[in-house]
Amino acid sequence: MTLHATRLEFTGLFPAGAAPEQLGRGYTWTEGPTYVPSRGVVVFSDVRQNRTWAYSDGGELREELNPSEYQNGHTLDAQGRLIACSHGQRALLRQEPDGSWTTLARTFEGARFNSPNDVALHPDGSLWFTDPSYGLDKPEEGGRGEPMELPGRWVFRLAPDGTLTAPIRDRDKPNGLVFASADTLLLADTGKDSATYRYDVTPDGRATLVGEHFRVNPGKTDGLRVDEAGRIWSSAGDGVHVLTPDGQELGRILFPEVVSNLCFGGPDGTALYVTATTGFWRIMTLTRAG
Ligand code: MG
């Protein structure tokens, strides 16, 4: 059984017979899946092989960037363009329609970022991204022995007008993040006291910690998404955990490897794509991204 229901309603989130299907293998550390509707592909990273890949709606798997400068998390901006976190460039990047890359941000008050990890779009068009130091600390994730220049591992907000602020400075290793609503951010911390924390967000881009929202076991939440009903889909050590909007577990999709991240996508948005260590997977659902 790959679907493990904690509550009965979990089973109703999947078509009959749904099970994880492995679409790709042989990677080292997959991460950062994001569906790009304009291209009909899911882009994902193999951070430690320094590449990105694209899997099309037609079932074709293609190498995308090699080297990828250790791209990690991705999302779409308000115009549907691909946004990437780059360990190698220590920067937040945007891919233009012609395929070229634009650097959106690489420093804050004169100091270089550590290694941007994951990014989420707020409904106001701002991009919020986390900046732990994995890409400095780990040679296999692009680390070249460079020191941290910032005094912490923060969460940054890039406003549509280009203004860069650091609204969250109280985390150890901020990692995956998702907006449950315009005024609620869920932020995973994979450092000490690993859990996902809830922050109130104001229209002017400030964030205040409310408290711990949930924690998975085994493993940690690295990446997470919310669906159209506000349910939380979180990576974990044993697969994907699905939780109610207030953080109560509904059930688990069990995987044979540690899951790092996930996204909804496909032509009708109901496919759940999962990056799990050496594999890339899909399971069909009856919901879609929120
Ligand atoms: Mg991550």
mmCIF file of C-alpha atoms and ligand atoms in Angstrom:
data_model
loop_
_atom_site.group_PDB
_atom_site.id
_atom_site.type_symbol
_atom_site.label_atom_id
_atom_site.label_comp_id
_atom_site.label_asym_id
_atom_site.label_seq_id
_atom_site.Cartn_x
_atom_site.Cartn_y
_atom_site.Cartn_z
ATOM 1 C CA MET A 1 0.000 0.000 0.000
ATOM 2 C CA THR A 2 1.502 3.293 -0.992
ATOM 3 C CA LEU A 3 -1.447 5.355 0.246
ATOM 4 C CA HIS A 4 -1.803 5.392 4.001
ATOM 5 C CA ALA A 5 -4.936 7.160 5.265
ATOM 6 C CA THR A 6 -4.946 8.688 8.720
ATOM 7 C CA ARG A 7 -8.423 10.059 8.059
ATOM 8 C CA LEU A 8 -10.980 8.578 5.690
ATOM 9 C CA GLU A 9 -11.245 11.681 3.480
ATOM 10 C CA PHE A 10 -7.616 11.186 2.380
ATOM 11 C CA THR A 11 -8.627 8.319 0.071
ATOM 12 C CA GLY A 12 -11.031 10.654 -1.743
ATOM 13 C CA LEU A 13 -8.123 12.823 -2.903
ATOM 14 C CA PHE A 14 -6.983 10.192 -5.429
ATOM 15 C CA PRO A 15 -8.560 8.336 -8.341
ATOM 16 C CA ALA A 16 -9.070 4.607 -7.849
ATOM 17 C CA GLY A 17 -5.815 2.703 -8.170
ATOM 18 C CA ALA A 18 -3.595 5.779 -7.952
ATOM 19 C CA ALA A 19 0.018 5.005 -7.057
ATOM 20 C CA PRO A 20 3.364 6.754 -7.494
ATOM 21 C CA GLU A 21 4.826 6.178 -10.945
ATOM 22 C CA GLN A 22 8.550 6.633 -11.429
ATOM 23 C CA LEU A 23 9.254 8.887 -14.424
ATOM 24 C CA GLY A 24 13.011 9.274 -13.996
ATOM 25 C CA ARG A 25 15.854 7.738 -12.002
ATOM 26 C CA GLY A 26 19.595 7.890 -11.545
ATOM 27 C CA TYR A 27 19.747 11.361 -9.987
ATOM 28 C CA THR A 28 21.586 12.311 -6.814
ATOM 29 C CA TRP A 29 19.406 14.927 -5.101
ATOM 30 C CA THR A 30 16.285 16.007 -6.956
ATOM 31 C CA GLU A 31 14.562 19.229 -5.903
ATOM 32 C CA GLY A 32 12.648 22.265 -7.076
ATOM 33 C CA PRO A 33 9.827 20.849 -9.276
ATOM 34 C CA THR A 34 7.638 23.501 -10.928
ATOM 35 C CA TYR A 35 5.127 23.081 -13.711
ATOM 36 C CA VAL A 36 5.497 25.614 -16.545
ATOM 37 C CA PRO A 37 2.122 25.770 -18.368
ATOM 38 C CA SER A 38 3.470 27.821 -21.296
ATOM 39 C CA ARG A 39 5.822 24.951 -22.168
ATOM 40 C CA GLY A 40 3.807 21.995 -20.866
ATOM 41 C CA VAL A 41 6.743 20.739 -18.832
ATOM 42 C CA VAL A 42 7.760 20.205 -15.235
ATOM 43 C CA VAL A 43 11.219 21.580 -14.570
ATOM 44 C CA PHE A 44 13.190 20.072 -11.699
ATOM 45 C CA SER A 45 16.740 20.207 -10.381
ATOM 46 C CA ASP A 46 19.285 17.535 -9.676
ATOM 47 C CA VAL A 47 21.188 19.837 -7.375
ATOM 48 C CA ARG A 48 24.156 17.530 -6.767
ATOM 49 C CA GLN A 49 24.636 16.558 -10.420
ATOM 50 C CA ASN A 50 24.493 20.284 -11.225
ATOM 51 C CA ARG A 51 21.721 19.920 -13.815
ATOM 52 C CA THR A 52 18.085 20.678 -14.408
ATOM 53 C CA TRP A 53 15.634 18.500 -16.284
ATOM 54 C CA ALA A 54 12.270 18.974 -17.993
ATOM 55 C CA TYR A 55 9.517 16.363 -18.218
ATOM 56 C CA SER A 56 6.859 17.128 -20.837
ATOM 57 C CA ASP A 57 3.132 16.411 -20.853
ATOM 58 C CA GLY A 58 3.940 14.094 -23.767
ATOM 59 C CA GLY A 59 6.171 11.998 -21.527
ATOM 60 C CA GLU A 60 9.549 13.159 -22.823
ATOM 61 C CA LEU A 61 12.331 13.640 -20.279
ATOM 62 C CA ARG A 62 15.079 16.041 -21.393
ATOM 63 C CA GLU A 63 18.171 17.489 -19.816
ATOM 64 C CA GLU A 64 17.628 21.236 -19.546
ATOM 65 C CA LEU A 65 20.715 22.940 -18.081
ATOM 66 C CA ASN A 66 24.109 21.251 -17.717
ATOM 67 C CA PRO A 67 25.712 22.767 -15.764
ATOM 68 C CA SER A 68 22.827 24.452 -13.953
ATOM 69 C CA GLU A 69 24.999 26.424 -11.517
ATOM 70 C CA TYR A 70 23.393 24.310 -8.821
ATOM 71 C CA GLN A 71 19.848 25.584 -9.275
ATOM 72 C CA ASN A 72 17.588 24.409 -6.476
ATOM 73 C CA GLY A 73 13.999 25.643 -5.952
ATOM 74 C CA HIS A 74 11.773 27.088 -8.683
ATOM 75 C CA THR A 75 8.440 28.819 -9.017
ATOM 76 C CA LEU A 76 6.553 30.930 -11.561
ATOM 77 C CA ASP A 77 6.288 34.685 -11.311
ATOM 78 C CA ALA A 78 3.047 36.596 -11.843
ATOM 79 C CA GLN A 79 3.674 36.555 -15.617
ATOM 80 C CA GLY A 80 4.269 32.781 -15.679
ATOM 81 C CA ARG A 81 8.046 33.040 -16.123
ATOM 82 C CA LEU A 82 10.306 30.518 -14.414
ATOM 83 C CA ILE A 83 12.093 31.785 -11.299
ATOM 84 C CA ALA A 84 15.125 29.865 -10.031
ATOM 85 C CA CYS A 85 17.223 29.822 -6.868
ATOM 86 C CA SER A 86 20.883 29.386 -7.780
ATOM 87 C CA HIS A 87 23.443 28.161 -5.260
ATOM 88 C CA GLY A 88 26.258 28.608 -7.792
ATOM 89 C CA GLN A 89 25.421 32.226 -8.556
ATOM 90 C CA ARG A 90 24.170 32.901 -5.016
ATOM 91 C CA ALA A 91 21.284 34.660 -6.721
ATOM 92 C CA LEU A 92 17.604 34.689 -7.646
ATOM 93 C CA LEU A 93 17.149 34.315 -11.408
ATOM 94 C CA ARG A 94 14.371 34.603 -13.993
ATOM 95 C CA GLN A 95 14.179 32.773 -17.297
ATOM 96 C CA GLU A 96 12.974 34.947 -20.178
ATOM 97 C CA PRO A 97 10.738 33.671 -22.996
ATOM 98 C CA ASP A 98 13.834 33.334 -25.237
ATOM 99 C CA GLY A 99 15.439 31.015 -22.667
ATOM 100 C CA SER A 100 18.049 33.491 -21.385
ATOM 101 C CA TRP A 101 18.489 34.175 -17.673
ATOM 102 C CA THR A 102 18.179 37.498 -15.866
ATOM 103 C CA THR A 103 19.596 38.048 -12.374
ATOM 104 C CA LEU A 104 16.867 39.519 -10.176
ATOM 105 C CA ALA A 105 18.828 39.818 -6.916
ATOM 106 C CA ARG A 106 22.229 38.767 -5.630
ATOM 107 C CA THR A 107 22.998 41.051 -2.668
ATOM 108 C CA PHE A 108 21.247 42.632 0.280
ATOM 109 C CA GLU A 109 22.694 45.883 1.637
ATOM 110 C CA GLY A 110 25.979 45.088 -0.097
ATOM 111 C CA ALA A 111 26.355 41.507 1.184
ATOM 112 C CA ARG A 112 25.977 38.504 -1.119
ATOM 113 C CA PHE A 113 23.250 35.983 -0.376
ATOM 114 C CA ASN A 114 24.264 32.629 1.127
ATOM 115 C CA SER A 115 22.606 30.242 -1.317
ATOM 116 C CA PRO A 116 18.961 30.868 -2.237
ATOM 117 C CA ASN A 117 17.068 27.595 -1.747
ATOM 118 C CA ASP A 118 13.374 27.940 -2.483
ATOM 119 C CA VAL A 119 10.961 30.629 -3.653
ATOM 120 C CA ALA A 120 7.230 31.357 -3.603
ATOM 121 C CA LEU A 121 5.013 33.927 -5.314
ATOM 122 C CA HIS A 122 2.770 36.101 -3.132
ATOM 123 C CA PRO A 123 -0.573 37.158 -4.662
ATOM 124 C CA ASP A 124 0.722 40.761 -4.767
ATOM 125 C CA GLY A 125 3.430 39.711 -7.241
ATOM 126 C CA SER A 126 6.311 39.738 -4.792
ATOM 127 C CA LEU A 127 8.750 36.831 -4.699
ATOM 128 C CA TRP A 128 9.734 35.490 -1.279
ATOM 129 C CA PHE A 129 12.828 33.304 -1.119
ATOM 130 C CA THR A 130 14.806 31.517 1.572
ATOM 131 C CA ASP A 131 18.555 31.784 1.985
ATOM 132 C CA PRO A 132 20.052 29.018 4.146
ATOM 133 C CA SER A 133 23.725 28.205 3.691
ATOM 134 C CA TYR A 134 23.617 24.658 2.279
ATOM 135 C CA GLY A 135 25.116 25.871 -0.985
ATOM 136 C CA LEU A 136 28.085 27.322 0.897
ATOM 137 C CA ASP A 137 28.538 24.504 3.403
ATOM 138 C CA LYS A 138 28.197 21.531 1.053
ATOM 139 C CA PRO A 139 30.706 21.121 -1.792
ATOM 140 C CA GLU A 140 28.283 18.713 -3.488
ATOM 141 C CA GLU A 141 25.699 21.518 -3.646
ATOM 142 C CA GLY A 142 28.044 24.064 -5.139
ATOM 143 C CA GLY A 143 29.989 25.160 -2.059
ATOM 144 C CA ARG A 144 33.420 26.598 -2.864
ATOM 145 C CA GLY A 145 34.485 27.412 0.677
ATOM 146 C CA GLU A 146 33.197 30.971 0.415
ATOM 147 C CA PRO A 147 32.134 32.539 3.709
ATOM 148 C CA MET A 148 28.707 33.866 4.602
ATOM 149 C CA GLU A 149 28.573 37.617 4.064
ATOM 150 C CA LEU A 150 25.181 38.163 5.680
ATOM 151 C CA PRO A 151 24.815 37.915 9.455
ATOM 152 C CA GLY A 152 22.078 35.285 9.201
ATOM 153 C CA ARG A 153 19.974 32.928 7.119
ATOM 154 C CA TRP A 154 16.961 34.999 6.247
ATOM 155 C CA VAL A 155 13.858 35.100 4.092
ATOM 156 C CA PHE A 156 13.854 37.847 1.495
ATOM 157 C CA ARG A 157 11.017 39.592 -0.313
ATOM 158 C CA LEU A 158 11.530 41.015 -3.783
ATOM 159 C CA ALA A 159 8.680 43.425 -4.517
ATOM 160 C CA PRO A 160 7.357 43.914 -8.049
ATOM 161 C CA ASP A 161 9.094 47.324 -8.131
ATOM 162 C CA GLY A 162 12.464 45.677 -7.318
ATOM 163 C CA THR A 163 12.620 46.668 -3.656
ATOM 164 C CA LEU A 164 14.378 43.974 -1.634
ATOM 165 C CA THR A 165 13.674 43.494 2.076
ATOM 166 C CA ALA A 166 14.359 40.744 4.624
ATOM 167 C CA PRO A 167 11.088 40.298 6.516
ATOM 168 C CA ILE A 168 12.069 37.080 8.373
ATOM 169 C CA ARG A 169 15.309 36.871 10.352
ATOM 170 C CA ASP A 170 14.365 34.557 13.221
ATOM 171 C CA ARG A 171 14.906 31.133 11.606
ATOM 172 C CA ASP A 172 17.880 28.761 11.646
ATOM 173 C CA LYS A 173 17.726 27.244 8.128
ATOM 174 C CA PRO A 174 14.637 28.516 6.296
ATOM 175 C CA ASN A 175 13.860 26.238 3.365
ATOM 176 C CA GLY A 176 10.554 25.517 1.565
ATOM 177 C CA LEU A 177 7.745 28.072 1.732
ATOM 178 C CA VAL A 178 4.214 28.562 0.483
ATOM 179 C CA PHE A 179 1.502 31.165 0.893
ATOM 180 C CA ALA A 180 -1.640 29.554 2.296
ATOM 181 C CA SER A 181 -3.334 32.924 1.665
ATOM 182 C CA ALA A 182 -2.297 36.526 1.081
ATOM 183 C CA ASP A 183 -1.811 37.005 4.820
ATOM 184 C CA THR A 184 -0.434 33.579 5.804
ATOM 185 C CA LEU A 185 3.009 32.187 4.998
ATOM 186 C CA LEU A 186 4.005 28.614 5.858
ATOM 187 C CA LEU A 187 7.775 28.346 6.171
ATOM 188 C CA ALA A 188 9.760 25.144 6.691
ATOM 189 C CA ASP A 189 12.904 25.311 8.809
ATOM 190 C CA THR A 190 15.293 22.381 8.273
ATOM 191 C CA GLY A 191 17.763 23.534 10.907
ATOM 192 C CA LYS A 192 17.480 23.082 14.637
ATOM 193 C CA ASP A 193 13.873 22.653 15.793
ATOM 194 C CA SER A 194 12.872 21.446 12.321
ATOM 195 C CA ALA A 195 9.216 22.202 11.710
ATOM 196 C CA THR A 196 6.960 24.329 9.562
ATOM 197 C CA TYR A 197 6.109 27.702 11.054
ATOM 198 C CA ARG A 198 3.231 30.046 10.347
ATOM 199 C CA TYR A 199 3.746 33.763 9.803
ATOM 200 C CA ASP A 200 1.195 36.539 9.465
ATOM 201 C CA VAL A 201 2.009 38.690 6.434
ATOM 202 C CA THR A 202 0.878 42.286 6.055
ATOM 203 C CA PRO A 203 0.058 44.015 2.744
ATOM 204 C CA ASP A 204 3.253 46.091 3.040
ATOM 205 C CA GLY A 205 5.370 42.918 3.207
ATOM 206 C CA ARG A 206 6.121 42.479 6.875
ATOM 207 C CA ALA A 207 5.918 39.052 8.531
ATOM 208 C CA THR A 208 5.294 38.092 12.161
ATOM 209 C CA LEU A 209 5.754 34.621 13.618
ATOM 210 C CA VAL A 210 2.499 33.078 14.859
ATOM 211 C CA GLY A 211 3.980 29.747 15.906
ATOM 212 C CA GLU A 212 4.742 26.208 14.851
ATOM 213 C CA HIS A 213 2.118 24.971 12.401
ATOM 214 C CA PHE A 214 3.073 21.299 12.026
ATOM 215 C CA ARG A 215 6.022 18.955 11.966
ATOM 216 C CA VAL A 216 6.427 15.738 10.023
ATOM 217 C CA ASN A 217 7.899 12.496 11.317
ATOM 218 C CA PRO A 218 10.029 10.848 10.084
ATOM 219 C CA GLY A 219 12.286 13.376 8.416
ATOM 220 C CA LYS A 220 11.720 17.067 7.805
ATOM 221 C CA THR A 221 9.596 19.293 5.642
ATOM 222 C CA ASP A 222 11.871 20.570 2.888
ATOM 223 C CA GLY A 223 9.378 21.630 0.188
ATOM 224 C CA LEU A 224 5.609 22.049 0.498
ATOM 225 C CA ARG A 225 2.568 23.225 -1.479
ATOM 226 C CA VAL A 226 -1.104 23.891 -0.787
ATOM 227 C CA ASP A 227 -4.011 22.639 -2.892
ATOM 228 C CA GLU A 228 -7.240 24.360 -3.925
ATOM 229 C CA ALA A 229 -8.894 23.408 -0.610
ATOM 230 C CA GLY A 230 -5.998 24.753 1.447
ATOM 231 C CA ARG A 231 -4.688 21.298 2.336
ATOM 232 C CA ILE A 232 -0.932 21.146 2.855
ATOM 233 C CA TRP A 233 1.190 18.687 0.872
ATOM 234 C CA SER A 234 4.568 18.321 2.552
ATOM 235 C CA SER A 235 7.718 16.391 1.814
ATOM 236 C CA ALA A 236 8.888 14.018 4.559
ATOM 237 C CA GLY A 237 11.371 11.248 5.243
ATOM 238 C CA ASP A 238 8.925 8.512 4.241
ATOM 239 C CA GLY A 239 7.098 10.262 1.401
ATOM 240 C CA VAL A 240 4.482 12.993 1.069
ATOM 241 C CA HIS A 241 2.298 13.916 4.050
ATOM 242 C CA VAL A 242 -1.070 15.552 3.401
ATOM 243 C CA LEU A 243 -2.477 17.754 6.145
ATOM 244 C CA THR A 244 -5.560 19.833 6.800
ATOM 245 C CA PRO A 245 -5.178 23.620 6.458
ATOM 246 C CA ASP A 246 -4.641 23.792 10.227
ATOM 247 C CA GLY A 247 -1.896 21.159 10.150
ATOM 248 C CA GLN A 248 -3.619 17.887 11.123
ATOM 249 C CA GLU A 249 -2.434 14.833 9.212
ATOM 250 C CA LEU A 250 -4.873 13.359 6.680
ATOM 251 C CA GLY A 251 -2.597 10.663 5.301
ATOM 252 C CA ARG A 252 0.664 9.796 3.574
ATOM 253 C CA ILE A 253 1.854 8.769 0.156
ATOM 254 C CA LEU A 254 4.718 6.413 0.928
ATOM 255 C CA PHE A 255 7.883 6.499 -1.182
ATOM 256 C CA PRO A 256 10.995 4.296 -1.058
ATOM 257 C CA GLU A 257 13.288 7.342 -0.751
ATOM 258 C CA VAL A 258 13.343 10.650 1.117
ATOM 259 C CA VAL A 259 11.097 13.202 -0.592
ATOM 260 C CA SER A 260 12.495 16.720 -0.963
ATOM 261 C CA ASN A 261 9.750 18.607 -2.751
ATOM 262 C CA LEU A 262 6.637 18.435 -4.923
ATOM 263 C CA CYS A 263 4.312 20.435 -7.159
ATOM 264 C CA PHE A 264 0.978 20.125 -8.897
ATOM 265 C CA GLY A 265 0.882 20.286 -12.677
ATOM 266 C CA GLY A 266 0.011 18.573 -15.911
ATOM 267 C CA PRO A 267 -2.573 19.710 -18.477
ATOM 268 C CA ASP A 268 -5.437 19.868 -15.943
ATOM 269 C CA GLY A 269 -3.260 20.580 -12.892
ATOM 270 C CA THR A 270 -4.144 17.391 -11.000
ATOM 271 C CA ALA A 271 -0.856 15.517 -11.363
ATOM 272 C CA LEU A 272 1.389 15.657 -8.315
ATOM 273 C CA TYR A 273 5.078 15.605 -9.271
ATOM 274 C CA VAL A 274 7.492 14.521 -6.575
ATOM 275 C CA THR A 275 11.269 14.810 -6.309
ATOM 276 C CA ALA A 276 12.657 12.031 -4.110
ATOM 277 C CA THR A 277 16.437 11.771 -3.780
ATOM 278 C CA THR A 278 17.458 9.687 -6.839
ATOM 279 C CA GLY A 279 14.007 9.618 -8.463
ATOM 280 C CA PHE A 280 11.379 11.765 -10.129
ATOM 281 C CA TRP A 281 7.778 10.621 -9.691
ATOM 282 C CA ARG A 282 4.135 11.406 -10.443
ATOM 283 C CA ILE A 283 0.884 10.412 -8.805
ATOM 284 C CA MET A 284 -2.523 11.421 -10.097
ATOM 285 C CA THR A 285 -4.864 13.225 -7.683
ATOM 286 C CA LEU A 286 -8.375 14.664 -7.671
ATOM 287 C CA THR A 287 -7.246 18.092 -6.510
ATOM 288 C CA ARG A 288 -4.944 20.777 -7.885
ATOM 289 C CA ALA A 289 -2.745 23.640 -6.773
ATOM 290 C CA GLY A 290 -4.341 26.359 -4.664
HETATM 291 MG MG MG B 1 14.641 23.045 -0.343
#
